[in-house]
Amino acid sequence: MSAAAVSSRLPVFPWDKLEPYKATAAAHPDGIVDLSVGTPVDPVPELIRRALVAAADSPGYPTVWGTVALRDALTGWVERRLGARGVTHGHVLPVVGSKELVAWLPTQLGLGPGDRVAYPRLAYPTYEVGARLCGAEPVVYDDPTELDPAGLRLLWLNSPSNPTGRVLSQEELTRIVAWARRHGVLVFSDECYLELGWEADPVSVLHPEVCGGTYDGLVAVHSLSKRSNLAGYRAAFLAGDPAVLGELLQIRKHGGMMTPAPVQAATVAALGDDRHVQEQRERYAARRTALRAALEAHGFRVDHSEASLYLWSTRDEPCWDTVAHLAELGILVAPGDFYGVAGERHVRVALTATDERIDAAVKRLGICAG
């Protein structure tokens, strides 16, 4: 099979369609305000950079499972922050960024033709990509408990959601977990925005009130990209069912999927410090307040968005019309149909721009309000 045969299974890479609108926004006299991609722009905290530099002299190969110090940091954080209990080294596994994990998980689980992978109707596109890479059938849902469980091998949850910022309640999670266990469906819960709740307090699938104190059939996915401004480090990890993680560990050893040693050291430092997380939350909260007020004054309605780094916004028109309108103001946003056809009348507006650029967007929206 040729590489082209594999790529033909995948959807068209959507971001290329934004290029003409990006050019329009960039032509604004005061420059572009790029709110289309959720990439951090604030500095990496100093204590994390110090840890990275201190571990720079790492000539040997790192291990896939990570150092003992890293595993201690992961288990400690999972218990402290997620409320999980009895977490051992066997319950955690570092990964090379969460996108890599999402894209290749179905393949590493041995899924293929005849298997089904489910994910939210509005979702990060890589869930679909992961299913298609291994030849499995991608399936979307509004409520996963309404799915036919036949052949359903992997169920993705995403709370808080990218792109909508919707948060699944503890009751919803508990109901979904019980359903999945009854039908033998493996649940992976993408919780990368869990520490960025604004009008809701996101709960992990590993919380005792959700999982009943057992992690059977459950794995949570976490990332340091957003909470610690470490998107460039590719630092993420899994926590949950040791049988599933043990199998993934063996497979990933063969694949050489190793987090670099300096990044492992940086992760230990990041997970051991809560102050920088709170400081970053405060930055995003201020940007969110200003940008939301400006959008609403401009005639937008913001739906969901009770957590995460986005404002799921609409003017009740086709999303590309909204993208074009904002591009004329020098503001670039992501069209909602990048995340599924159900998003075709929304745009995703990211909070990940500097204070100066957010202020510029607020001014432009205000001048042209109404």
XYZ file of N, CA and C in Angstrom, residues 95-353:
777
model
N 3.052 10.487 27.476
C 2.967 10.403 26.019
C 3.569 11.665 25.410
N 3.866 11.585 24.121
C 4.579 12.670 23.441
C 3.566 13.677 22.899
N 2.904 14.378 23.800
C 1.833 15.280 23.402
C 0.542 14.512 23.209
N -0.584 15.142 23.481
C -1.852 14.407 23.410
C -2.337 14.198 21.976
N -1.958 15.053 21.038
C -2.431 14.852 19.662
C -1.879 13.564 19.078
N -0.612 13.286 19.335
C -0.014 12.015 18.886
C -0.820 10.846 19.429
N -1.173 10.918 20.690
C -1.908 9.839 21.340
C -3.282 9.667 20.684
N -3.994 10.767 20.486
C -5.336 10.697 19.912
C -5.285 10.096 18.505
N -4.312 10.527 17.714
C -4.238 10.065 16.326
C -3.894 8.581 16.211
N -3.036 8.089 17.101
C -2.528 6.726 16.946
C -3.108 5.719 17.923
N -3.949 6.178 18.859
C -4.503 5.251 19.848
C -5.282 4.093 19.222
N -6.228 4.337 18.300
C -6.954 3.186 17.759
C -6.033 2.152 17.112
N -4.999 2.622 16.422
C -4.031 1.690 15.831
C -3.312 0.901 16.912
N -2.874 1.581 17.967
C -2.142 0.911 19.041
C -3.030 -0.046 19.838
N -4.335 0.192 19.807
C -5.268 -0.730 20.462
C -5.605 -1.928 19.578
N -5.085 -1.930 18.363
C -5.334 -3.045 17.458
C -6.663 -2.977 16.736
N -7.266 -1.778 16.672
C -8.545 -1.646 15.991
C -8.345 -1.588 14.480
N -9.405 -1.891 13.763
C -9.318 -1.882 12.304
C -10.686 -2.032 11.690
N -10.753 -2.471 10.421
C -12.039 -2.622 9.744
C -13.000 -3.483 10.563
N -14.247 -3.020 10.642
C -15.252 -3.724 11.427
C -15.410 -3.181 12.830
N -14.440 -2.412 13.296
C -14.529 -1.780 14.609
C -15.068 -0.357 14.459
N -15.672 0.163 15.516
C -16.229 1.505 15.500
C -15.612 2.337 16.613
N -15.344 3.610 16.295
C -14.781 4.572 17.242
C -15.725 5.757 17.300
N -16.201 6.103 18.505
C -17.197 7.164 18.642
C -16.599 8.384 19.327
N -17.096 9.552 18.919
C -16.635 10.817 19.471
C -17.763 11.835 19.320
N -17.701 12.970 20.032
C -18.815 13.939 19.988
C -19.055 14.484 18.577
N -20.308 14.856 18.324
C -20.680 15.391 17.001
C -19.882 16.659 16.680
N -19.642 17.482 17.676
C -18.759 18.631 17.543
C -17.473 18.296 18.271
N -16.374 18.188 17.546
C -15.169 17.643 18.183
C -13.902 18.035 17.450
N -12.823 17.943 18.192
C -11.459 18.028 17.690
C -11.306 17.032 16.534
N -10.853 17.460 15.354
C -10.860 16.575 14.184
C -10.003 15.325 14.310
N -9.044 15.302 15.225
C -8.103 14.180 15.287
C -8.753 12.897 15.792
N -9.899 12.983 16.484
C -10.596 11.749 16.857
C -10.992 10.973 15.601
N -11.537 11.684 14.627
C -11.913 11.041 13.369
C -10.675 10.528 12.636
N -9.624 11.333 12.622
C -8.388 10.934 11.948
C -7.863 9.615 12.518
N -7.863 9.489 13.849
C -7.367 8.271 14.479
C -8.132 7.041 14.041
N -9.447 7.176 13.930
C -10.256 6.044 13.470
C -9.913 5.691 12.029
N -9.808 6.717 11.190
C -9.574 6.464 9.770
C -8.173 5.904 9.504
N -7.198 6.308 10.294
C -5.840 5.796 10.078
C -5.771 4.276 10.190
N -6.576 3.706 11.084
C -6.518 2.246 11.262
C -7.614 1.520 10.486
N -8.440 2.263 9.759
C -9.497 1.640 8.976
C -10.770 1.366 9.742
N -10.871 1.858 10.982
C -12.104 1.699 11.750
C -13.156 2.685 11.272
N -14.390 2.460 11.712
C -15.490 3.343 11.315
C -15.672 4.454 12.350
N -15.554 5.730 11.943
C -15.824 6.827 12.876
C -17.328 7.044 13.031
N -17.762 7.258 14.278
C -19.181 7.431 14.580
C -19.329 8.646 15.484
N -20.259 9.555 15.159
C -20.472 10.726 15.999
C -21.700 10.516 16.866
N -21.745 11.235 17.989
C -22.898 11.111 18.887
C -23.243 12.458 19.506
N -24.507 12.551 19.939
C -24.949 13.630 20.819
C -24.933 13.138 22.263
N -25.465 11.937 22.481
C -25.428 11.261 23.776
C -24.890 9.854 23.510
N -23.711 9.519 24.031
C -23.128 8.219 23.678
C -23.966 7.031 24.108
N -24.816 7.193 25.141
C -25.618 6.061 25.600
C -26.733 5.712 24.622
N -26.927 6.552 23.612
C -27.917 6.250 22.572
C -27.295 5.523 21.385
N -25.997 5.276 21.423
C -25.315 4.566 20.350
C -25.638 3.074 20.407
N -25.589 2.427 19.247
C -25.626 0.973 19.192
C -24.243 0.476 19.633
N -24.153 -0.288 20.721
C -22.827 -0.706 21.200
C -22.172 -1.804 20.367
N -22.879 -2.376 19.417
C -22.307 -3.452 18.605
C -21.087 -2.953 17.838
N -19.957 -3.600 18.048
C -18.731 -3.230 17.344
C -18.076 -1.968 17.838
N -18.667 -1.334 18.857
C -18.096 -0.083 19.381
C -16.953 -0.433 20.332
N -15.740 -0.129 19.909
C -14.563 -0.541 20.678
C -13.949 0.590 21.488
N -14.157 1.819 21.055
C -13.542 2.965 21.715
C -14.515 4.126 21.726
N -14.725 4.693 22.920
C -15.593 5.857 23.081
C -14.767 7.016 23.605
N -14.700 8.087 22.823
C -14.016 9.309 23.240
C -15.009 10.244 23.935
N -14.660 10.680 25.128
C -15.335 11.798 25.771
C -14.407 12.999 25.704
N -14.977 14.198 25.730
C -14.158 15.408 25.725
C -14.856 16.468 26.562
N -14.403 16.580 27.801
C -14.997 17.549 28.728
C -13.891 18.125 29.591
N -13.710 19.458 29.544
C -14.390 20.457 28.725
C -14.126 20.251 27.227
N -15.116 20.617 26.442
C -15.073 20.356 25.009
C -14.223 21.363 24.255
N -13.516 20.856 23.282
C -12.965 21.664 22.196
C -13.774 21.269 20.955
N -14.603 22.159 20.412
C -14.499 23.614 20.443
C -15.491 24.343 21.350
N -16.508 23.656 21.902
C -17.645 24.385 22.459
C -17.443 24.861 23.894
N -16.489 24.272 24.624
C -16.327 24.615 26.028
C -17.378 24.004 26.926
N -18.196 23.094 26.397
C -19.225 22.440 27.214
C -18.574 21.480 28.203
N -19.154 21.415 29.406
C -18.658 20.545 30.464
C -19.707 19.486 30.779
N -19.283 18.217 30.800
C -20.177 17.142 31.224
C -20.247 17.130 32.747
N -21.445 17.086 33.281
C -21.616 17.078 34.733
C -21.177 15.735 35.315
N -20.995 15.711 36.612
C -20.648 14.466 37.293
C -21.716 13.409 37.046
N -22.959 13.817 37.050
C -24.056 12.872 36.829
C -24.007 12.308 35.407
N -23.747 13.167 34.426
C -23.649 12.689 33.044
C -22.494 11.710 32.884
N -21.348 12.048 33.440
C -20.191 11.165 33.344
C -20.466 9.817 33.996
N -21.079 9.836 35.165
C -21.382 8.603 35.882
C -22.300 7.707 35.054
N -23.302 8.308 34.438
C -24.244 7.549 33.608
C -23.545 6.956 32.383
N -22.680 7.736 31.749
C -21.976 7.253 30.549
C -21.013 6.127 30.902
N -20.281 6.285 31.995
C -19.332 5.245 32.417
C -20.064 3.940 32.705
N -21.186 4.021 33.405
C -21.952 2.812 33.716
C -22.420 2.127 32.435
N -22.907 2.928 31.482
C -23.363 2.366 30.198
C -22.208 1.685 29.468
N -21.075 2.357 29.390
C -19.924 1.802 28.670
C -19.462 0.494 29.307
N -19.446 0.455 30.613
C -19.017 -0.785 31.282
C -19.996 -1.927 31.034
N -21.277 -1.614 31.030
C -22.275 -2.672 30.760
C -22.059 -3.294 29.391
N -21.598 -2.487 28.440
C -21.456 -2.966 27.068
C -20.008 -3.278 26.681
N -19.089 -3.217 27.640
C -17.701 -3.554 27.355
C -17.006 -2.583 26.422
N -17.366 -1.305 26.504
C -16.777 -0.278 25.633
C -15.684 0.464 26.400
N -14.506 0.542 25.822
C -13.387 1.259 26.434
C -13.602 2.761 26.302
N -13.452 3.477 27.415
C -13.661 4.929 27.437
C -12.330 5.646 27.603
N -12.028 6.563 26.676
C -10.918 7.496 26.826
C -11.522 8.887 26.961
N -11.183 9.562 28.055
C -11.743 10.877 28.344
C -10.666 11.938 28.165
N -10.828 12.773 27.146
C -9.883 13.852 26.863
C -10.222 15.022 27.780
N -9.358 15.244 28.777
C -9.612 16.236 29.818
C -8.563 17.348 29.824
N -8.039 17.656 28.641
C -6.895 18.566 28.557
C -7.199 19.994 29.021
N -8.486 20.359 29.061
C -8.860 21.707 29.502
C -9.455 21.706 30.910
N -9.262 20.623 31.645
C -9.938 20.471 32.927
C -9.615 21.587 33.911
N -8.429 22.145 33.855
C -8.062 23.192 34.814
C -8.483 24.585 34.355
N -9.285 24.643 33.293
C -9.724 25.925 32.763
C -11.243 26.002 32.756
N -11.841 25.741 33.916
C -13.279 25.895 34.081
C -13.589 27.311 34.548
N -14.615 27.932 33.954
C -14.986 29.305 34.297
C -16.345 29.346 34.995
N -17.363 28.854 34.326
C -18.706 28.855 34.900
C -19.136 27.450 35.293
N -18.201 26.533 35.311
C -18.441 25.155 35.729
C -17.135 24.611 36.291
N -17.234 23.614 37.143
C -16.060 22.978 37.737
C -15.931 21.585 37.129
N -15.107 21.434 36.081
C -15.022 20.139 35.393
C -14.570 19.021 36.326
N -15.143 17.837 36.112
C -14.847 16.652 36.914
C -14.196 15.611 36.010
N -13.207 14.912 36.540
C -12.529 13.858 35.780
C -13.335 12.570 35.813
N -13.166 11.791 34.765
C -13.787 10.470 34.719
C -13.185 9.550 35.785
N -12.030 9.926 36.333
C -11.378 9.120 37.366
C -11.822 9.481 38.778
N -12.690 10.461 38.924
C -13.170 10.835 40.252
C -13.964 9.666 40.838
N -13.774 9.359 42.132
C -14.464 8.204 42.736
C -15.977 8.228 42.557
N -16.584 9.424 42.579
C -18.030 9.513 42.428
C -18.483 9.157 41.012
N -17.557 9.226 40.058
C -17.870 8.866 38.670
C -17.549 7.411 38.396
N -16.356 6.986 38.790
C -15.878 5.647 38.411
C -16.145 4.581 39.468
N -16.660 5.004 40.631
C -16.943 4.030 41.679
C -15.715 3.451 42.342
N -14.590 4.160 42.206
C -13.368 3.710 42.868
C -12.581 2.665 42.102
N -13.017 2.319 40.902
C -12.271 1.390 40.062
C -12.057 2.019 38.695
N -10.886 1.774 38.104
C -10.540 2.404 36.832
C -10.717 1.459 35.651
N -11.394 0.348 35.862
C -11.585 -0.627 34.796
C -12.264 0.022 33.590
N -11.618 -0.092 32.436
C -12.197 0.402 31.191
C -12.182 1.900 31.026
N -11.399 2.601 31.880
C -11.377 4.066 31.835
C -9.945 4.579 31.760
N -9.710 5.550 30.887
C -8.420 6.233 30.807
C -8.690 7.720 30.591
N -8.015 8.553 31.370
C -8.092 10.013 31.201
C -6.842 10.497 30.485
N -7.009 11.478 29.602
C -5.911 12.075 28.844
C -5.700 13.500 29.349
N -4.452 13.811 29.727
C -4.140 15.150 30.222
C -2.901 15.702 29.521
N -2.850 17.028 29.446
C -1.781 17.716 28.734
C -1.321 18.919 29.535
N -0.049 19.263 29.385
C 0.483 20.470 30.006
C 0.542 21.636 29.033
N 0.072 21.431 27.815
C 0.166 22.471 26.792
C -0.532 23.751 27.199
N -1.757 23.646 27.701
C -2.567 24.827 27.996
C -2.319 25.339 29.410
N -2.325 24.439 30.399
C -2.209 24.854 31.805
C -0.862 25.480 32.115
N 0.202 25.038 31.410
C 1.563 25.471 31.723
C 2.284 26.116 30.549
N 1.562 26.395 29.463
C 2.170 26.999 28.260
C 3.271 26.119 27.668
N 3.045 24.818 27.652
C 4.086 23.884 27.211
C 3.728 23.188 25.895
N 2.960 23.831 25.036
C 2.623 23.192 23.765
C 3.879 22.823 22.980
N 4.915 23.641 23.085
C 6.159 23.369 22.373
C 6.990 22.247 22.971
N 6.641 21.798 24.166
C 7.405 20.738 24.833
C 6.857 19.354 24.504
N 5.602 19.263 24.088
C 4.914 17.985 23.843
C 4.932 17.132 25.101
N 4.277 17.616 26.134
C 4.226 16.957 27.433
C 2.778 16.626 27.767
N 2.468 15.337 27.827
C 1.113 14.901 28.146
C 1.207 13.525 28.807
N 0.083 13.033 29.301
C 0.112 11.724 29.953
C -1.285 11.131 30.026
N -1.317 9.830 30.282
C -2.542 9.080 30.480
C -2.607 8.616 31.923
N -3.832 8.445 32.422
C -4.029 7.880 33.750
C -5.297 7.040 33.721
N -5.244 5.878 34.389
C -6.430 5.042 34.436
C -6.124 3.567 34.464
N -6.897 2.794 33.727
C -6.871 1.336 33.757
C -5.460 0.793 33.520
N -4.854 0.127 34.509
C -3.478 -0.350 34.336
C -3.344 -1.438 33.283
N -4.407 -2.204 33.037
C -4.330 -3.233 32.003
C -4.202 -2.589 30.625
N -4.966 -1.547 30.391
C -4.895 -0.838 29.111
C -3.557 -0.123 28.974
N -3.136 0.572 30.022
C -1.879 1.328 29.953
C -0.679 0.396 29.850
N -0.746 -0.773 30.506
C 0.351 -1.734 30.395
C 0.525 -2.230 28.975
N -0.579 -2.481 28.297
C -0.513 -2.907 26.898
C 0.043 -1.786 26.019
N -0.439 -0.559 26.233
C 0.069 0.572 25.457
C 1.557 0.791 25.717
N 1.992 0.589 26.954
C 3.414 0.752 27.281
C 4.256 -0.214 26.457
N 3.843 -1.459 26.372
C 4.620 -2.434 25.596
C 4.681 -2.054 24.120
N 3.543 -1.626 23.585
C 3.497 -1.242 22.170
C 4.360 -0.007 21.922
N 4.259 0.970 22.810
C 4.984 2.214 22.621
C 6.497 2.026 22.830
N 6.881 1.037 23.621
C 8.310 0.703 23.724
C 8.849 0.272 22.369
N 8.107 -0.582 21.693
C 8.544 -1.032 20.373
C 8.587 0.125 19.380
N 7.675 1.090 19.547
C 7.621 2.223 18.630
C 8.567 3.353 18.982
N 9.274 3.227 20.110
C 10.210 4.278 20.508
C 9.540 5.599 20.842
N 8.338 5.535 21.390
C 7.585 6.762 21.685
C 7.981 7.288 23.060
N 9.120 7.948 23.091
C 9.749 8.376 24.338
C 9.654 9.885 24.504
N 9.196 10.324 25.671
C 9.253 11.743 26.003
C 10.703 12.110 26.302
N 11.267 13.133 25.667
C 12.673 13.490 25.900
C 12.951 13.737 27.388
N 14.138 13.341 27.823
C 14.490 13.446 29.237
C 14.348 14.865 29.788
N 14.806 15.907 29.090
C 14.597 17.254 29.632
C 13.124 17.619 29.783
N 12.282 17.133 28.884
C 10.848 17.404 28.987
C 10.256 16.657 30.180
N 10.751 15.463 30.433
C 10.289 14.745 31.626
C 10.604 15.550 32.884
N 11.799 16.096 32.960
C 12.184 16.897 34.125
C 11.332 18.156 34.226
N 11.051 18.766 33.100
C 10.208 19.961 33.086
C 8.791 19.634 33.547
N 8.298 18.464 33.160
C 6.961 18.037 33.567
C 6.880 17.860 35.082
N 7.905 17.275 35.660
C 7.946 17.123 37.121
C 7.817 18.484 37.794
N 8.581 19.457 37.301
C 8.525 20.802 37.882
C 7.150 21.427 37.690
N 6.574 21.259 36.515
C 5.277 21.876 36.217
C 4.167 21.311 37.090
N 4.157 19.991 37.266
C 3.085 19.371 38.039
C 3.242 19.600 39.544
N 4.433 19.986 39.952
C 4.672 20.249 41.367
C 4.384 21.666 41.798
N 3.946 22.507 40.861
C 3.726 23.924 41.177
C 2.346 24.341 40.700
N 1.536 24.855 41.615
C 0.191 25.309 41.252
C 0.126 26.813 41.011
N 1.137 27.549 41.485
C 1.069 29.012 41.390
C 1.019 29.476 39.939
N 1.901 28.903 39.095
C 1.925 29.368 37.706
C 0.617 29.039 36.989
N -0.044 27.953 37.381
C -1.326 27.591 36.772
C -2.374 28.643 37.116
N -2.403 29.073 38.368
C -3.358 30.093 38.784
C -3.079 31.420 38.089
N -1.802 31.769 37.963
C -1.458 33.021 37.280
C -1.915 32.991 35.825
N -1.725 31.847 35.167
C -2.149 31.751 33.772
C -3.665 31.771 33.659
N -4.341 31.123 34.583
C -5.813 31.174 34.606
C -6.297 32.617 34.696
N -5.645 33.408 35.529
C -6.059 34.804 35.701
C -5.868 35.599 34.417
N -4.790 35.317 33.689
C -4.586 35.981 32.394
C -5.735 35.642 31.440
N -6.036 34.356 31.337
C -7.083 33.939 30.419
C -8.453 34.454 30.856
N -8.694 34.490 32.156
C -9.984 34.976 32.646
C -10.199 36.431 32.241
N -9.163 37.251 32.361
C -9.286 38.663 31.995
C -9.527 38.804 30.491
N -8.814 38.036 29.699
C -9.008 38.094 28.241
C -10.409 37.623 27.870
N -10.864 36.573 28.533
C -12.192 36.025 28.250
C -13.278 37.049 28.564
N -13.174 37.702 29.702
C -14.185 38.690 30.093
C -14.268 39.821 29.075
N -13.112 40.342 28.693
C -13.084 41.465 27.749
C -13.592 41.054 26.377
N -13.138 39.905 25.897
C -13.492 39.483 24.543
C -14.965 39.077 24.458
N -15.457 38.413 25.482
C -16.870 38.015 25.454
C -17.776 39.243 25.424
N -17.493 40.217 26.271
C -18.318 41.431 26.293
C -18.292 42.125 24.936
N -17.118 42.182 24.300
C -17.009 42.846 23.000
C -17.777 42.089 21.925
N -17.684 40.771 21.928
C -18.417 39.971 20.943
C -19.926 40.155 21.110
N -20.387 40.104 22.348
C -21.828 40.231 22.578
C -22.327 41.621 22.194
N -21.522 42.659 22.480
C -21.906 44.012 22.077
C -21.933 44.163 20.562
N -21.160 43.332 19.892
C -21.072 43.371 18.427
C -22.211 42.588 17.767
N -23.023 41.910 18.577
C -24.146 41.165 18.016
C -23.992 39.659 18.016
N -22.963 39.173 18.657
C -22.763 37.728 18.752
C -23.516 37.157 19.946
N -23.856 35.883 19.848
C -24.301 35.089 20.993
C -23.223 34.050 21.284
N -22.849 33.926 22.545
C -21.844 32.943 22.942
C -22.564 31.759 23.580
N -22.422 30.589 22.986
C -23.068 29.376 23.491
C -22.058 28.516 24.259
N -22.562 27.776 25.246
C -21.709 26.911 26.086
C -20.542 27.755 26.637
N -19.311 27.337 26.324
C -18.111 28.125 26.671
C -17.929 28.307 28.176
N -18.479 27.388 28.971
C -18.315 27.507 30.417
C -16.926 27.074 30.883
N -16.121 26.565 29.960
C -14.748 26.168 30.274
C -13.936 26.201 28.980
N -12.639 25.923 29.097
C -11.682 25.849 27.984
C -11.189 27.232 27.565
N -10.538 27.298 26.424
C -9.887 28.525 25.967
C -10.554 29.128 24.742
N -11.872 28.893 24.600
C -12.560 29.350 23.402
C -13.924 29.927 23.758
N -14.398 30.812 22.899
C -15.766 31.309 22.967
C -16.480 30.803 21.713
N -17.460 29.937 21.915
C -18.194 29.315 20.811
C -19.315 30.288 20.430
N -19.105 31.011 19.339
C -19.853 32.236 19.069
C -20.606 32.156 17.742
N -21.750 32.860 17.687
C -22.549 32.838 16.461
C -23.264 34.164 16.246
N -23.470 34.488 14.975
C -24.357 35.590 14.575
C -25.561 35.022 13.827
N -25.778 33.702 14.009
C -26.889 33.009 13.339
C -26.811 33.173 11.826
N -25.607 32.946 11.305
C -25.369 32.992 9.867
C -24.340 31.909 9.544
N -24.142 31.558 8.286
C -23.112 30.580 7.937
C -21.745 30.999 8.487
N -21.018 30.025 9.022
C -19.778 30.350 9.735
C -18.760 31.060 8.851
N -18.723 30.729 7.561
C -17.734 31.367 6.696
C -18.072 32.839 6.441
N -19.362 33.187 6.517
C -19.728 34.601 6.432
C -19.188 35.353 7.650
N -19.268 34.700 8.819
C -18.733 35.317 10.038
C -17.220 35.443 9.959
N -16.566 34.396 9.465
C -15.105 34.445 9.312
C -14.716 35.617 8.411
N -15.432 35.790 7.300
C -15.131 36.870 6.364
C -15.374 38.236 7.004
N -16.461 38.358 7.744
C -16.774 39.625 8.413
C -15.672 40.017 9.390
N -15.250 39.078 10.215
C -14.215 39.386 11.205
C -12.858 39.611 10.544
N -12.590 38.906 9.457
C -11.320 39.116 8.748
C -11.201 40.553 8.253
N -12.317 41.144 7.840
C -12.295 42.545 7.406
C -11.920 43.477 8.558
N -12.159 43.041 9.793
C -11.755 43.815 10.968
C -10.343 43.450 11.426
N -9.689 42.580 10.672
C -8.338 42.160 11.043
C -8.307 41.080 12.102
N -9.436 40.380 12.291
C -9.540 39.337 13.315
C -9.768 37.997 12.626
N -8.909 37.029 12.903
C -9.039 35.702 12.305
C -9.552 34.718 13.347
N -10.631 33.998 12.999
C -11.208 32.986 13.890
C -11.373 31.688 13.115
N -11.682 30.609 13.835
C -11.850 29.303 13.199
C -13.321 29.059 12.886
N -13.650 28.671 11.656
C -15.041 28.350 11.321
C -15.495 27.097 12.051
N -16.738 27.116 12.514
C -17.229 25.997 13.304
C -17.308 24.689 12.555
N -17.423 24.727 11.216
C -17.536 23.467 10.490
C -16.223 22.697 10.426
N -15.124 23.290 10.908
C -13.891 22.521 11.071
C -14.104 21.378 12.067
N -15.086 21.524 12.936
C -15.281 20.586 14.047
C -16.520 19.714 13.849
N -17.079 19.748 12.643
C -18.258 18.953 12.329
C -19.333 19.820 11.719
N -20.212 19.202 10.928
C -21.233 19.976 10.220
C -22.181 20.669 11.195
N -22.286 20.148 12.427
C -23.168 20.791 13.412
C -22.655 22.162 13.833
N -21.404 22.483 13.470
C -20.841 23.781 13.822
C -20.909 24.809 12.709
N -21.722 24.546 11.695
C -21.658 25.374 10.487
C -22.204 26.796 10.674
N -22.799 27.112 11.824
C -23.270 28.474 12.073
C -22.568 29.112 13.274
N -21.457 28.544 13.692
C -20.670 29.086 14.793
C -19.228 29.315 14.343
N -18.520 30.124 15.103
C -17.071 30.234 14.965
C -16.447 30.011 16.340
N -15.216 29.516 16.337
C -14.467 29.319 17.581
C -13.466 30.456 17.722
N -13.605 31.205 18.809
C -12.759 32.372 19.048
C -11.829 32.028 20.215
N -10.524 31.976 19.945
C -9.567 31.570 20.958
C -9.169 32.738 21.856
N -8.868 32.417 23.102
C -8.369 33.408 24.064
C -6.849 33.488 24.045
N -6.226 32.708 23.180
C -4.766 32.584 23.188
C -4.121 33.635 22.289
N -4.175 34.866 22.757
C -3.443 35.972 22.134
C -2.953 36.865 23.262
